[in-house]
Short mmCIF file of C-alpha atoms and ligand atoms in Angstrom, two decimals:
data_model
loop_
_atom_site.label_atom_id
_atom_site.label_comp_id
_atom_site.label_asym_id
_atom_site.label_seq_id
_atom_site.Cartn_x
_atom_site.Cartn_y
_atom_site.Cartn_z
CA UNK A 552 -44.09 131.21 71.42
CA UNK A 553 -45.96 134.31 70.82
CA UNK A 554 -45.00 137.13 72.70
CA UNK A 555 -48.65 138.98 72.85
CA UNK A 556 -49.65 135.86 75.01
CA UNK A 557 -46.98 136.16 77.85
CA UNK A 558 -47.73 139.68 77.58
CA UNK A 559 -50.98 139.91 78.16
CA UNK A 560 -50.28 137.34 80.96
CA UNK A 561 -48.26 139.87 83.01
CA UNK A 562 -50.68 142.82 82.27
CA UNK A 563 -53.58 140.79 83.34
CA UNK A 564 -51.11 140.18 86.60
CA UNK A 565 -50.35 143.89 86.81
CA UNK A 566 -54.25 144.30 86.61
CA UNK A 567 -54.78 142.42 89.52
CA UNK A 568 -52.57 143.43 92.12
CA UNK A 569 -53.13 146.88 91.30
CA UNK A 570 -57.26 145.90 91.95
CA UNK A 571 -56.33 144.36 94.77
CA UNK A 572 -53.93 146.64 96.53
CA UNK A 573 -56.43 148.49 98.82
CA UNK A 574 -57.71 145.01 100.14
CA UNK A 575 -53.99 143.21 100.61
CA UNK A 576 -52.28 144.06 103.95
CA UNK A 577 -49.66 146.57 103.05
CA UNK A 578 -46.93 145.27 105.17
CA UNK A 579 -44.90 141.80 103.72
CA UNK A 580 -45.96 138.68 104.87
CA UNK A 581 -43.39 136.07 103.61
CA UNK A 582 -39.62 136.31 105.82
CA UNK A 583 -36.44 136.29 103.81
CA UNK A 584 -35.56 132.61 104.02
CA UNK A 585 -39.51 131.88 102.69
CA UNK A 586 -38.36 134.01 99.26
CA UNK A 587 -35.56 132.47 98.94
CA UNK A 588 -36.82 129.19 99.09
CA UNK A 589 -39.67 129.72 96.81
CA UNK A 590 -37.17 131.76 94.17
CA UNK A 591 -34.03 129.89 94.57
CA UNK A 592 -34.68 127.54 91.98
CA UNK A 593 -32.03 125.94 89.96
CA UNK A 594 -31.36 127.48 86.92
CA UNK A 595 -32.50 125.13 84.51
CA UNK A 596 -30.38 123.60 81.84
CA UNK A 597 -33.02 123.50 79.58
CA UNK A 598 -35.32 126.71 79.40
CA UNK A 599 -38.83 127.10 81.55
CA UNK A 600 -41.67 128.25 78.88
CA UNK A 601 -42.11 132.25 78.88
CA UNK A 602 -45.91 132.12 80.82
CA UNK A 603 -44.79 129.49 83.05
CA UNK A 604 -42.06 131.91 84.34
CA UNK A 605 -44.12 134.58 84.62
CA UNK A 606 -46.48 132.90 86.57
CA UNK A 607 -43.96 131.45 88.95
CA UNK A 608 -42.36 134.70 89.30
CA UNK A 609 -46.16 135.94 90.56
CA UNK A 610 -46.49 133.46 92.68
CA UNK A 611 -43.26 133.12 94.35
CA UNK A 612 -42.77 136.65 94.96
CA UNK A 613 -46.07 137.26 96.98
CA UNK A 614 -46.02 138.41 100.48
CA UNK A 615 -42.47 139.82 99.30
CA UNK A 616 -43.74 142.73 98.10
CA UNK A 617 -44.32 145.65 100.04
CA UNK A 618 -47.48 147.31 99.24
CA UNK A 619 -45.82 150.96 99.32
CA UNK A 620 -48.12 151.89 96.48
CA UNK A 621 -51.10 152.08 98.61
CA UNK A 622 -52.81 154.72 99.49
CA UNK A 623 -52.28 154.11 103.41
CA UNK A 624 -48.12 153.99 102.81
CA UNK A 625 -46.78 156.73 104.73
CA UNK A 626 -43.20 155.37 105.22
CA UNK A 627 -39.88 157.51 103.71
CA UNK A 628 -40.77 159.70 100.80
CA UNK A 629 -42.45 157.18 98.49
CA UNK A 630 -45.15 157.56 96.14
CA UNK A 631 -47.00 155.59 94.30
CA UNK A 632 -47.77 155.30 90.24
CA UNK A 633 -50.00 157.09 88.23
CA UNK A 634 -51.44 154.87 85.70
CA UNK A 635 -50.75 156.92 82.75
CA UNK A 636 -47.06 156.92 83.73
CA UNK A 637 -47.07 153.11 84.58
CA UNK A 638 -48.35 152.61 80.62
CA UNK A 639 -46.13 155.01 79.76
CA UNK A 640 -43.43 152.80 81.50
CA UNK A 641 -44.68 149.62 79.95
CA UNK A 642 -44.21 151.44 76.06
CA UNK A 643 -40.77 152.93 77.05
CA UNK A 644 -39.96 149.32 77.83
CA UNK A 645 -41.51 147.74 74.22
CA UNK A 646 -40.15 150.10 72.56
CA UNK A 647 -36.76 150.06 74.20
CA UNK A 648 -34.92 152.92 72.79
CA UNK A 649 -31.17 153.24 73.25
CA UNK A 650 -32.12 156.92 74.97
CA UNK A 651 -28.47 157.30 75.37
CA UNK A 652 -28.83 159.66 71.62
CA UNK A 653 -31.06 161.43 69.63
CA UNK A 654 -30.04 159.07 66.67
CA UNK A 655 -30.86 156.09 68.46
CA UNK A 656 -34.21 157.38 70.35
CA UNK A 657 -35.63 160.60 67.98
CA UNK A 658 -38.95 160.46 69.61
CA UNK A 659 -37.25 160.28 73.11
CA UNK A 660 -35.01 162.91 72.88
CA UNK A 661 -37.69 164.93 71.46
CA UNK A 662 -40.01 164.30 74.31
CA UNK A 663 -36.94 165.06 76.62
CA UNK A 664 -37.13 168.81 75.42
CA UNK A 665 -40.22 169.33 76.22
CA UNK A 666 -40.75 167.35 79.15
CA UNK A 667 -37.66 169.04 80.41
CA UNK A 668 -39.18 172.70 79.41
CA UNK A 669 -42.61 172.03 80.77
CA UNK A 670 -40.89 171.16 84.51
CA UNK A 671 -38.86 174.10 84.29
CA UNK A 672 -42.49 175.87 84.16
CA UNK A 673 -43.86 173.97 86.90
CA UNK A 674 -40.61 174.08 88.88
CA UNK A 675 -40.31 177.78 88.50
CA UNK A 676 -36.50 177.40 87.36
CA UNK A 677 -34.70 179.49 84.58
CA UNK A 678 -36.06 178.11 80.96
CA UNK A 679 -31.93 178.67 79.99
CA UNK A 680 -31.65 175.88 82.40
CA UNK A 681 -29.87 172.68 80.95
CA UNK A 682 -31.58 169.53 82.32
CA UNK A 683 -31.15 165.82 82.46
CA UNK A 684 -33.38 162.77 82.83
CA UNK A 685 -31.67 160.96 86.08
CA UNK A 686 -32.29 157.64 87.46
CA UNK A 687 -33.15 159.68 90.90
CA UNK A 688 -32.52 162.07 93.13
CA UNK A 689 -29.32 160.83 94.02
CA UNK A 690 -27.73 160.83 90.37
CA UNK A 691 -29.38 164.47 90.10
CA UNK A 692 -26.76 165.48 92.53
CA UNK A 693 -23.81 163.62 90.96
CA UNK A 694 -24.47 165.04 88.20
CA UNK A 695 -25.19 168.80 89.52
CA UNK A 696 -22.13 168.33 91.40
CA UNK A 697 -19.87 167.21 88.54
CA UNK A 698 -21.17 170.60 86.59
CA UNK A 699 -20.24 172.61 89.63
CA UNK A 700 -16.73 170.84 90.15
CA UNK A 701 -16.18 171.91 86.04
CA UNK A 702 -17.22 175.31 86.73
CA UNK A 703 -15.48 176.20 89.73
CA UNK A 704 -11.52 174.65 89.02
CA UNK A 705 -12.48 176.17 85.29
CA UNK A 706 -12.55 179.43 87.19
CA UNK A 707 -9.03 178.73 88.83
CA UNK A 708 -7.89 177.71 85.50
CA UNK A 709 -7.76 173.79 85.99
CA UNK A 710 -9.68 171.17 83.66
CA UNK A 711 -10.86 168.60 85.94
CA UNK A 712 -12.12 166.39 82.90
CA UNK A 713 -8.46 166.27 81.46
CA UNK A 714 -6.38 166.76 85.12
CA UNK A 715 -8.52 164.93 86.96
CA UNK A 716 -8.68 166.23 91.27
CA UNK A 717 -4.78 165.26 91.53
CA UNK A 718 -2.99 168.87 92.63
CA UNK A 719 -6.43 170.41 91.93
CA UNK A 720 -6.89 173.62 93.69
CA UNK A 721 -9.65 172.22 96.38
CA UNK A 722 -13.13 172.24 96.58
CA UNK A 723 -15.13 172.78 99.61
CA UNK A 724 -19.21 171.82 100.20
CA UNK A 725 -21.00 173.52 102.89
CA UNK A 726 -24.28 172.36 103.84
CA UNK A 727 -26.59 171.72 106.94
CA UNK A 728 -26.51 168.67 109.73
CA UNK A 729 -30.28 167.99 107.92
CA UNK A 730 -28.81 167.32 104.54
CA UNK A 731 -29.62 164.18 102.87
CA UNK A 732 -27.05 161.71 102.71
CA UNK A 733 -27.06 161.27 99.06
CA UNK A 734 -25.84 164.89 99.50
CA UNK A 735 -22.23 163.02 101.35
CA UNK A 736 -22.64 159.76 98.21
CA UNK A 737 -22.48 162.44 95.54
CA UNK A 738 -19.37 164.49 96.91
CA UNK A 739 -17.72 160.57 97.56
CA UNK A 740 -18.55 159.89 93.98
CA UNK A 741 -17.14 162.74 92.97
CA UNK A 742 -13.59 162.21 94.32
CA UNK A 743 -13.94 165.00 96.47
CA UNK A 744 -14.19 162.93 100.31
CA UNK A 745 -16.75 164.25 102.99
CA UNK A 746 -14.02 165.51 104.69
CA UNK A 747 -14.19 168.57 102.01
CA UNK A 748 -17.60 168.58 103.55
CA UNK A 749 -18.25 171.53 106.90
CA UNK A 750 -21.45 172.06 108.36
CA UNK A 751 -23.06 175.34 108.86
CA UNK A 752 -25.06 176.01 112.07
CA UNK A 753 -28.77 175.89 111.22
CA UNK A 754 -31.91 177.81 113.76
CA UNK A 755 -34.32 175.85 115.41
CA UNK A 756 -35.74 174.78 112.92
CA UNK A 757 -33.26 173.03 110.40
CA UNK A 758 -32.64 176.08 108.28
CA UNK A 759 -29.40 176.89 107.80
CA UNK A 760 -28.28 180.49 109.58
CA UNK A 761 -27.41 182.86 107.03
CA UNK A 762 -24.97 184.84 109.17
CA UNK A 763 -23.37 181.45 110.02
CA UNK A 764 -23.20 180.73 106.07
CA UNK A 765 -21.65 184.00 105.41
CA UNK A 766 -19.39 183.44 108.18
CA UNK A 767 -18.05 180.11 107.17
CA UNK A 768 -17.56 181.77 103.46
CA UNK A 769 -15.72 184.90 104.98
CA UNK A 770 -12.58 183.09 105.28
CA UNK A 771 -9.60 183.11 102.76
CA UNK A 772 -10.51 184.41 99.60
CA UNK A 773 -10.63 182.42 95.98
CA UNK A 774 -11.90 179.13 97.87
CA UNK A 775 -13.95 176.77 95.35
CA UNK A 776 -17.31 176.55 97.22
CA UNK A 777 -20.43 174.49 96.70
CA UNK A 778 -23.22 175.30 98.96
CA UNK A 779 -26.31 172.54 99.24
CA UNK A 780 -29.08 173.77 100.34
CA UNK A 781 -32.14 171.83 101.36
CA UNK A 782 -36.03 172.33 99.41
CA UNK A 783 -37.70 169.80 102.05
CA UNK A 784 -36.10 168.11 104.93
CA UNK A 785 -36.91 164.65 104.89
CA UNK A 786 -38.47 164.92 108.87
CA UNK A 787 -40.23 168.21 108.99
CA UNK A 788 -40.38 169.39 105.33
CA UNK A 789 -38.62 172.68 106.49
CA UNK A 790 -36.96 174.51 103.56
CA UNK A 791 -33.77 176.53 103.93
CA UNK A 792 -34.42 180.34 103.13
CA UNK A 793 -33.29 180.96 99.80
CA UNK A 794 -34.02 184.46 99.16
CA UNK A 795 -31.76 185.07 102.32
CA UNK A 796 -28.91 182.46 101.65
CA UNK A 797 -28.47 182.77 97.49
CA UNK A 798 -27.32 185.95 97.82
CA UNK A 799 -24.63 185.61 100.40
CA UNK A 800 -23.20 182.71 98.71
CA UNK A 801 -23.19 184.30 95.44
CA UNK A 802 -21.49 187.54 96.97
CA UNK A 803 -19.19 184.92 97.22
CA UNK A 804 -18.75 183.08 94.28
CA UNK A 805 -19.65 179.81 95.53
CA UNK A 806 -22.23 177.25 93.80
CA UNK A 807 -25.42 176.95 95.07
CA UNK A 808 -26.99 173.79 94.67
CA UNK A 809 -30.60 172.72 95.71
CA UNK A 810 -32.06 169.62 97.19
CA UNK A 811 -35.66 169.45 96.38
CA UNK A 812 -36.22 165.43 96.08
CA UNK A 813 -39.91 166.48 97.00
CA UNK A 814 -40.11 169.89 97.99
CA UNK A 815 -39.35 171.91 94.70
CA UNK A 816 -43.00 170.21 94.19
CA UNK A 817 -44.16 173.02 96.13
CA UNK A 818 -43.89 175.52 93.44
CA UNK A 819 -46.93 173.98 91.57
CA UNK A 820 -49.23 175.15 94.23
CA UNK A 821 -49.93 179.01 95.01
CA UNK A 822 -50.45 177.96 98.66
CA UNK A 823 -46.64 176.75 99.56
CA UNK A 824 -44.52 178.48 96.51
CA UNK A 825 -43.53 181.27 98.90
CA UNK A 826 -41.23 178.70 100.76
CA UNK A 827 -39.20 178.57 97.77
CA UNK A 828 -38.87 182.34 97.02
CA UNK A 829 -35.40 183.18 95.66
CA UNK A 830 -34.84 179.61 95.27
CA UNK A 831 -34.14 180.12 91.27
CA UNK A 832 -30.56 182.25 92.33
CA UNK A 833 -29.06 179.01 92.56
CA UNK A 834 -27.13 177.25 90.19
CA UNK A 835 -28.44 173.64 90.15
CA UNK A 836 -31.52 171.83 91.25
CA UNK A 837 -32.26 168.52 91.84
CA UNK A 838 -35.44 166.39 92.48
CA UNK A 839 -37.68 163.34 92.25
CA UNK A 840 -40.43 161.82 89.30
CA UNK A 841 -40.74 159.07 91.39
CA UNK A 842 -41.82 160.89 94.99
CA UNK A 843 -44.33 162.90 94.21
CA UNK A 844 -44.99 163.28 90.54
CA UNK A 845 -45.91 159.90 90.96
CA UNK A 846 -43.95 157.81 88.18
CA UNK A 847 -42.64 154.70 88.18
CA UNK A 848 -39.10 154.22 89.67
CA UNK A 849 -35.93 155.37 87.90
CA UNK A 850 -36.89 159.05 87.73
CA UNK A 851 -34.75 161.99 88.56
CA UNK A 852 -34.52 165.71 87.17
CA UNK A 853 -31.45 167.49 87.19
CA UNK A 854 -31.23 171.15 86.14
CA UNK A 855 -28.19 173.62 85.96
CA UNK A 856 -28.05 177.07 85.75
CA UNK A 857 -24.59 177.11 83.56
CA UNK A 858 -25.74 174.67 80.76
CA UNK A 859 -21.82 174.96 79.29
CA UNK A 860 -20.57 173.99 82.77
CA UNK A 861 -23.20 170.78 82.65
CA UNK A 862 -22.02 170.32 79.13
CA UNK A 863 -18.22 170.25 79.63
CA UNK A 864 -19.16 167.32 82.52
CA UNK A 865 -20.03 165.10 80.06
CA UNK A 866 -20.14 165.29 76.69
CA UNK A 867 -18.32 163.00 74.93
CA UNK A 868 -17.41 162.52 70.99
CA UNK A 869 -17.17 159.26 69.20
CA UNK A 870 -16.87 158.46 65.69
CA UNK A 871 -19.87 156.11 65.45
CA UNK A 872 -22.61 158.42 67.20
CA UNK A 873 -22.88 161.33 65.44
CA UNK A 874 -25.44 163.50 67.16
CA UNK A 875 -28.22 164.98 64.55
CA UNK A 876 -26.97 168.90 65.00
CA UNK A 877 -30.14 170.69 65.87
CA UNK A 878 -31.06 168.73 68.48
CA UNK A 879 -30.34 167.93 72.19
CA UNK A 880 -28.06 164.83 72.61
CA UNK A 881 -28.97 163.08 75.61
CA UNK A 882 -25.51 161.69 76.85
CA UNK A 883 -24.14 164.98 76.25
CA UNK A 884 -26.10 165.98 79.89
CA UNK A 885 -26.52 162.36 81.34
CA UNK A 886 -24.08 160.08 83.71
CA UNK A 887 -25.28 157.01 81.86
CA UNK A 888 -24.34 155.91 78.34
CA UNK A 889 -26.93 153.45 77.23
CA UNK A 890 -30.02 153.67 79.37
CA UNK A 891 -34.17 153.46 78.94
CA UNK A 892 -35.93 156.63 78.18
CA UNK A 893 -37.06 158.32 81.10
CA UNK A 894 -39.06 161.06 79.29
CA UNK A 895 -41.95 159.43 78.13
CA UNK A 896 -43.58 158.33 81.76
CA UNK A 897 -42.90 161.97 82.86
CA UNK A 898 -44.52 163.74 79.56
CA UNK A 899 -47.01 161.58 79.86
CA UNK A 900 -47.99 162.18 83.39
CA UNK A 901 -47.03 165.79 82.92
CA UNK A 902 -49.51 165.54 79.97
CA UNK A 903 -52.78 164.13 81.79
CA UNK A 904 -52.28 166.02 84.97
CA UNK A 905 -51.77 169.22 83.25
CA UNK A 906 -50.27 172.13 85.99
CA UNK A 907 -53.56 172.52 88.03
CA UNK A 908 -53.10 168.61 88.42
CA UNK A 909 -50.04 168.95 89.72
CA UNK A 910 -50.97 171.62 91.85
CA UNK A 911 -53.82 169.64 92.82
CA UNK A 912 -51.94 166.58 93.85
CA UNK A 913 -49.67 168.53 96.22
CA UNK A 914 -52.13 170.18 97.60
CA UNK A 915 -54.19 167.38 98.87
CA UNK A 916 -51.15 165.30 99.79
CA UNK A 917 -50.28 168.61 102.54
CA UNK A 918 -53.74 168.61 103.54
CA UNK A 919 -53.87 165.01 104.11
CA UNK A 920 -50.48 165.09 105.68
CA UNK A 921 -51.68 168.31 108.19
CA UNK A 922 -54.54 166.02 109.09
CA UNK A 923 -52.81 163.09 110.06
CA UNK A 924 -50.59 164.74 112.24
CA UNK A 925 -52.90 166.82 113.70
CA UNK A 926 -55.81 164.14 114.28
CA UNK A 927 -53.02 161.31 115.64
CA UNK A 928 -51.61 163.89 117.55
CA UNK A 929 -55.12 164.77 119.24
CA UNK A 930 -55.49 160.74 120.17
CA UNK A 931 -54.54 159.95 124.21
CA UNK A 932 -50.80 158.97 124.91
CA UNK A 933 -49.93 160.87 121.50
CA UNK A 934 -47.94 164.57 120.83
CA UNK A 935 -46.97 165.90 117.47
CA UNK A 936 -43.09 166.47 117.50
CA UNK A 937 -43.03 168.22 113.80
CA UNK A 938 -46.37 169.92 112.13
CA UNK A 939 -45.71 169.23 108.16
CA UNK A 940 -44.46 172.46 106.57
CA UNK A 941 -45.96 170.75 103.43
CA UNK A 942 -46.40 166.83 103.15
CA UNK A 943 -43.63 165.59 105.86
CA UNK A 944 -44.32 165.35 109.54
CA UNK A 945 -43.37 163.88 112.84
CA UNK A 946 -45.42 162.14 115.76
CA UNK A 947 -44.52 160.25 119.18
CA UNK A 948 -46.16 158.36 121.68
CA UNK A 949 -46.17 158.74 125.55
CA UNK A 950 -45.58 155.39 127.97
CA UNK A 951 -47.10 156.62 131.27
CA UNK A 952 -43.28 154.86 132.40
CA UNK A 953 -41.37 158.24 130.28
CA UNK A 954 -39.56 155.51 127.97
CA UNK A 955 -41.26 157.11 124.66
CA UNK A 956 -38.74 156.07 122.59
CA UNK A 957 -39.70 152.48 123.45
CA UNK A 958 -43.44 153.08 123.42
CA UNK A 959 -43.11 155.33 119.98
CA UNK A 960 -40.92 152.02 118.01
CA UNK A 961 -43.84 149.76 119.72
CA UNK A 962 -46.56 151.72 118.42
CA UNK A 963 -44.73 151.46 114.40
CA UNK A 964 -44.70 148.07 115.26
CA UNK A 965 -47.85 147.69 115.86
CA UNK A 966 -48.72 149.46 112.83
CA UNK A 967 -46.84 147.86 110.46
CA UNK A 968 -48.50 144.54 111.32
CA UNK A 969 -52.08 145.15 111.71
CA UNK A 970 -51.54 145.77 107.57
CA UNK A 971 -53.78 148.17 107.45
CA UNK A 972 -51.51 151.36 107.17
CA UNK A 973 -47.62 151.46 106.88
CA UNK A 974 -45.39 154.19 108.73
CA UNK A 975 -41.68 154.48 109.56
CA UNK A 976 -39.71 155.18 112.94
CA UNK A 977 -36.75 157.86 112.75
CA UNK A 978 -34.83 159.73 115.55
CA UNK A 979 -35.25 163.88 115.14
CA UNK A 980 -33.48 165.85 117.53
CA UNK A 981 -32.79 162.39 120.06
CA UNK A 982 -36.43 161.66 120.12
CA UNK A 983 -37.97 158.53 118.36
CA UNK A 984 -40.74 159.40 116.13
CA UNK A 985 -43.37 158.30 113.89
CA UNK A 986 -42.81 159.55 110.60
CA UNK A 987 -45.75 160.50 108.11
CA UNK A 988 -45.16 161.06 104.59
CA UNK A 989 -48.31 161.85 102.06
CA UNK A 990 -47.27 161.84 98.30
CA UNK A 991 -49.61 158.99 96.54
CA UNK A 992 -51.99 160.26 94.26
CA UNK A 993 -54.04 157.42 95.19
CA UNK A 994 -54.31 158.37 98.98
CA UNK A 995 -58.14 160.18 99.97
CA UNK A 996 -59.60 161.78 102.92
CA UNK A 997 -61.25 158.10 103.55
CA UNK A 998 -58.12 156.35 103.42
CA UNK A 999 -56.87 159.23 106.28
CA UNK A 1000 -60.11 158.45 107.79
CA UNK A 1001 -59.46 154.35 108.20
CA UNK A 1002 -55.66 155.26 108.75
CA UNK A 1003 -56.92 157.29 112.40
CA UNK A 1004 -59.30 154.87 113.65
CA UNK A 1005 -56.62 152.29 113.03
CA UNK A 1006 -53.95 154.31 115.13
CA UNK A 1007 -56.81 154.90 117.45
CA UNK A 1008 -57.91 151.30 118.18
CA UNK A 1009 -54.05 150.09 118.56
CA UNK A 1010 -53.48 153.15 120.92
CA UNK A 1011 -56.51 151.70 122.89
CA UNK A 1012 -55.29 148.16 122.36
CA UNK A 1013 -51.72 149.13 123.73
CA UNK A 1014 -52.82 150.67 126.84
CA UNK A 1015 -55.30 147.98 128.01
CA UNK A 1016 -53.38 146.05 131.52
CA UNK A 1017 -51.83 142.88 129.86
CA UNK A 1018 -53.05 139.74 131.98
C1 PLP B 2328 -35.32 160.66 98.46
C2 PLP B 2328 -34.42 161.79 98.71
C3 PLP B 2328 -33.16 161.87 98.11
C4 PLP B 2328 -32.60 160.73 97.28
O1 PLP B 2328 -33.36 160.56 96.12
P1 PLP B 2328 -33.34 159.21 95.29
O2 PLP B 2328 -34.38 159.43 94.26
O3 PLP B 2328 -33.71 158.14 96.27
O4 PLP B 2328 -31.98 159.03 94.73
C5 PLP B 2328 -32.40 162.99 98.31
N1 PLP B 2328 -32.84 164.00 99.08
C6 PLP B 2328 -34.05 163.98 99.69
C7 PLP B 2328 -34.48 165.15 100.51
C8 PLP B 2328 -34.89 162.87 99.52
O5 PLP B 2328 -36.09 162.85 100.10
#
């Protein structure tokens, strides 16, 4: 069997649904039971030919995926796929490097440095920054955390990596209600239990109070601190106030560590980098390829201020892999061992947008967000709840009987299945809400367009008297 032919069988697949994706209805159309029907076949004693799987896999999978690639997806914090970065995928993939060394993946690891220098640029962080190719945001913080757990107990004369946290001096995290809750995964991964976890009081707004913070890190001296801070709330896209926070927390010793899954984004664009102004005092920084630099999944960025701290987390000798000296060894920096190599679907995206096409991208993703909100929230029996600080906001909708909540998860609902346009329900401050989220390069002023007269016409269809 020839593997060019099964090959070009799933690109010519790939090909078509990405064609096709502005005409399919976005939401799923086939129910659990209907997937696992079609896909619960019985493994076969005897092997089923390459194309033939392929082709089954195409065709039993449809209606089970959800079209969040389209340009109308507004659910969670998303994104789609640039096509450079998808064929950069597909090569990381053939190639299959071990990226887990430099001896074992050269060109990766190579492309790793300067992948990882060109988004400290964009990013605005410190180019003495160590960095690590993540498989999200979520590891970015496990791994930011386990640098800051090695620095601080270092400091109080402890080595975590040897000691382990048995009868280590303890660490505390303070951070806002609005954090993330990979923010609560990473401390549990990390042996060191939410309830090492306090919350400092935040305004109005979401930000967390800096007289609150420097209260809460006033209290017994010599206290191992890490303070996570927030670069874009999920809801609003409010960002905590750096410039007024990093110092206080650094007065005080503590680690500051920054959540910026999508919002450290904003430093690409002259427009919205003010938000993150003092933001490079902190000590680690994690975010997103996959949100809204537009890669494939399995893409996170970790960076740390104290590269020997970051080092000491997890480098790890062995006889057999001896790292080439004058360059970067990946596992040296990463949580994973073996593992694909992340850095070629970021260069190459990196590469073809170039940093006005980053800027670019951002840019019209908070325009088209601002103009969603603002145009839904103009429609009858509809109020914006949250105007997008950058790409994130929040709408509701008004039953003339004061149960919004009801009418607001009705609306979604309706939403979701006309398959035209795809957005998500939360509950901000004990309101329901409509949550809209723009980060798809694909997404265009007509596809905003189409996605209000859509809200518009089920508004209208909603409110007619039922007979
Ligand atoms: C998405 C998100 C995360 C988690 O990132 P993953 O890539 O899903 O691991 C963390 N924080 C914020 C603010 C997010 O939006």
């Amino acid at each position: 069997m020839s593997a060019s032919s099964v090959l070009q069988q799933a690109a010519q697949h790939a090909v078509d649904y990405l064609q096709a994706i502005d005409k399919q209805p976005i939401r799923t159309s086939a129910s659990l039971s209907e997937l696992r029907r079609r896909l619960g076949r019985e493994l076969p004693e005897h092997g089923v030919p390459a194309i033939e799987v392929i082709d089954d896999l195409v065709a039993d999978a449809a209606g089970g995926i959800l079209g969040s690639g389209s340009g109308r997806f507004y659910g969670w914090v998303i994104g789609g796929s640039l096509p450079v970065a998808l064929a950069a995928d597909w090569l990381t993939s053939t190639w299959d490097q071990n990226a887990a060394s430099n001896v074992t993946a050269p060109a990766e690891a190579v492309v790793e440095e300067i992948a990882g220098a060109w988004l400290k640029h964009i990013l605005n962080l410190p180019d003495e920054a160590s960095f690590a190719f993540v498989t999200g945001c979520q590891m970015a913080h496990t791994t930011a955390f386990a640098a800051a757990r090695h620095h601080l107990l270092q400091q109080r004369g402890w080595d975590v990596e040897v000691k382990g946290l048995q009868g280590a001096p303890n660490i505390r995290v303070l951070t806002s209600e609005n954090r993330h809750e990979s923010i609560l995964r990473a401390v549990r991964l990390l042996g060191l239990g939410t309830e090492a976890v306090t919350y400092v009081a935040s305004d109005s707004e979401g930000r967390m109070d800096p007289g609150a913070l420097d209260a809460a890190l006033s209290g017994p001296a010599d206290r191992a601190t890490i303070v996570s801070l927030q670069a874009g709330d999920l809801n609003t896209g409010v960002f905590d106030v750096f410039k007024a926070l990093c110092p206080i927390a650094r007065k005080h010793e503590a680690w500051v560590h920054v959540d910026g899954a999508f919002g450290l984004w904003a430093a690409a664009s002259p427009r919205y980098r003010h938000l993150l102004e003092g933001v490079e005092q902190a000590n680690s920084w994690a975010t997103d390829g996959h949100k809204w630099l537009n890669l494939p999944f399995d893409s996170g960025f970790v960076f740390v201020a104290e590269p020997a701290a970051h080092r000491a987390a997890f480098s790890q000798a062995t006889s057999y892999a001896v790292p080439l000296e004058d360059l970067r060894n990946q596992k040296d920096w990463n949580p994973e061992w073996s593992r694909r190599g992340r850095g070629f679907a970021a260069y190459a995206a990196l590469r073809h947008l170039g940093r006005l096409g980053v800027q670019d991208l951002v840019e019209r993703c908070c325009d088209h967000a601002c103009r969603l909100v603002e145009s839904i929230a103009a429609l009858e029996g509809a109020e914006a709840l949250a105007h997008p600080v950058i790409n994130q906001g929040l709408v509701r909708f008004l039953s003339p009987d004061g149960d919004h909540d009801r009418r607001t998860d009705e609306v979604i609902a309706a939403l979701q299945s006309s398959g035209d346009v795809w957005f998500g329900g939360v509950t901000w401050q004990g309101k329901r809400a409509m949550r809209i989220s723009v980060c798809n390069w694909l997404t265009t002023d007509a596809d905003i367009d189409r996605t209000i007269e859509v809200v518009r016409r089920v508004l209208r269809e909603m409110s007619r008297p039922s007979i």
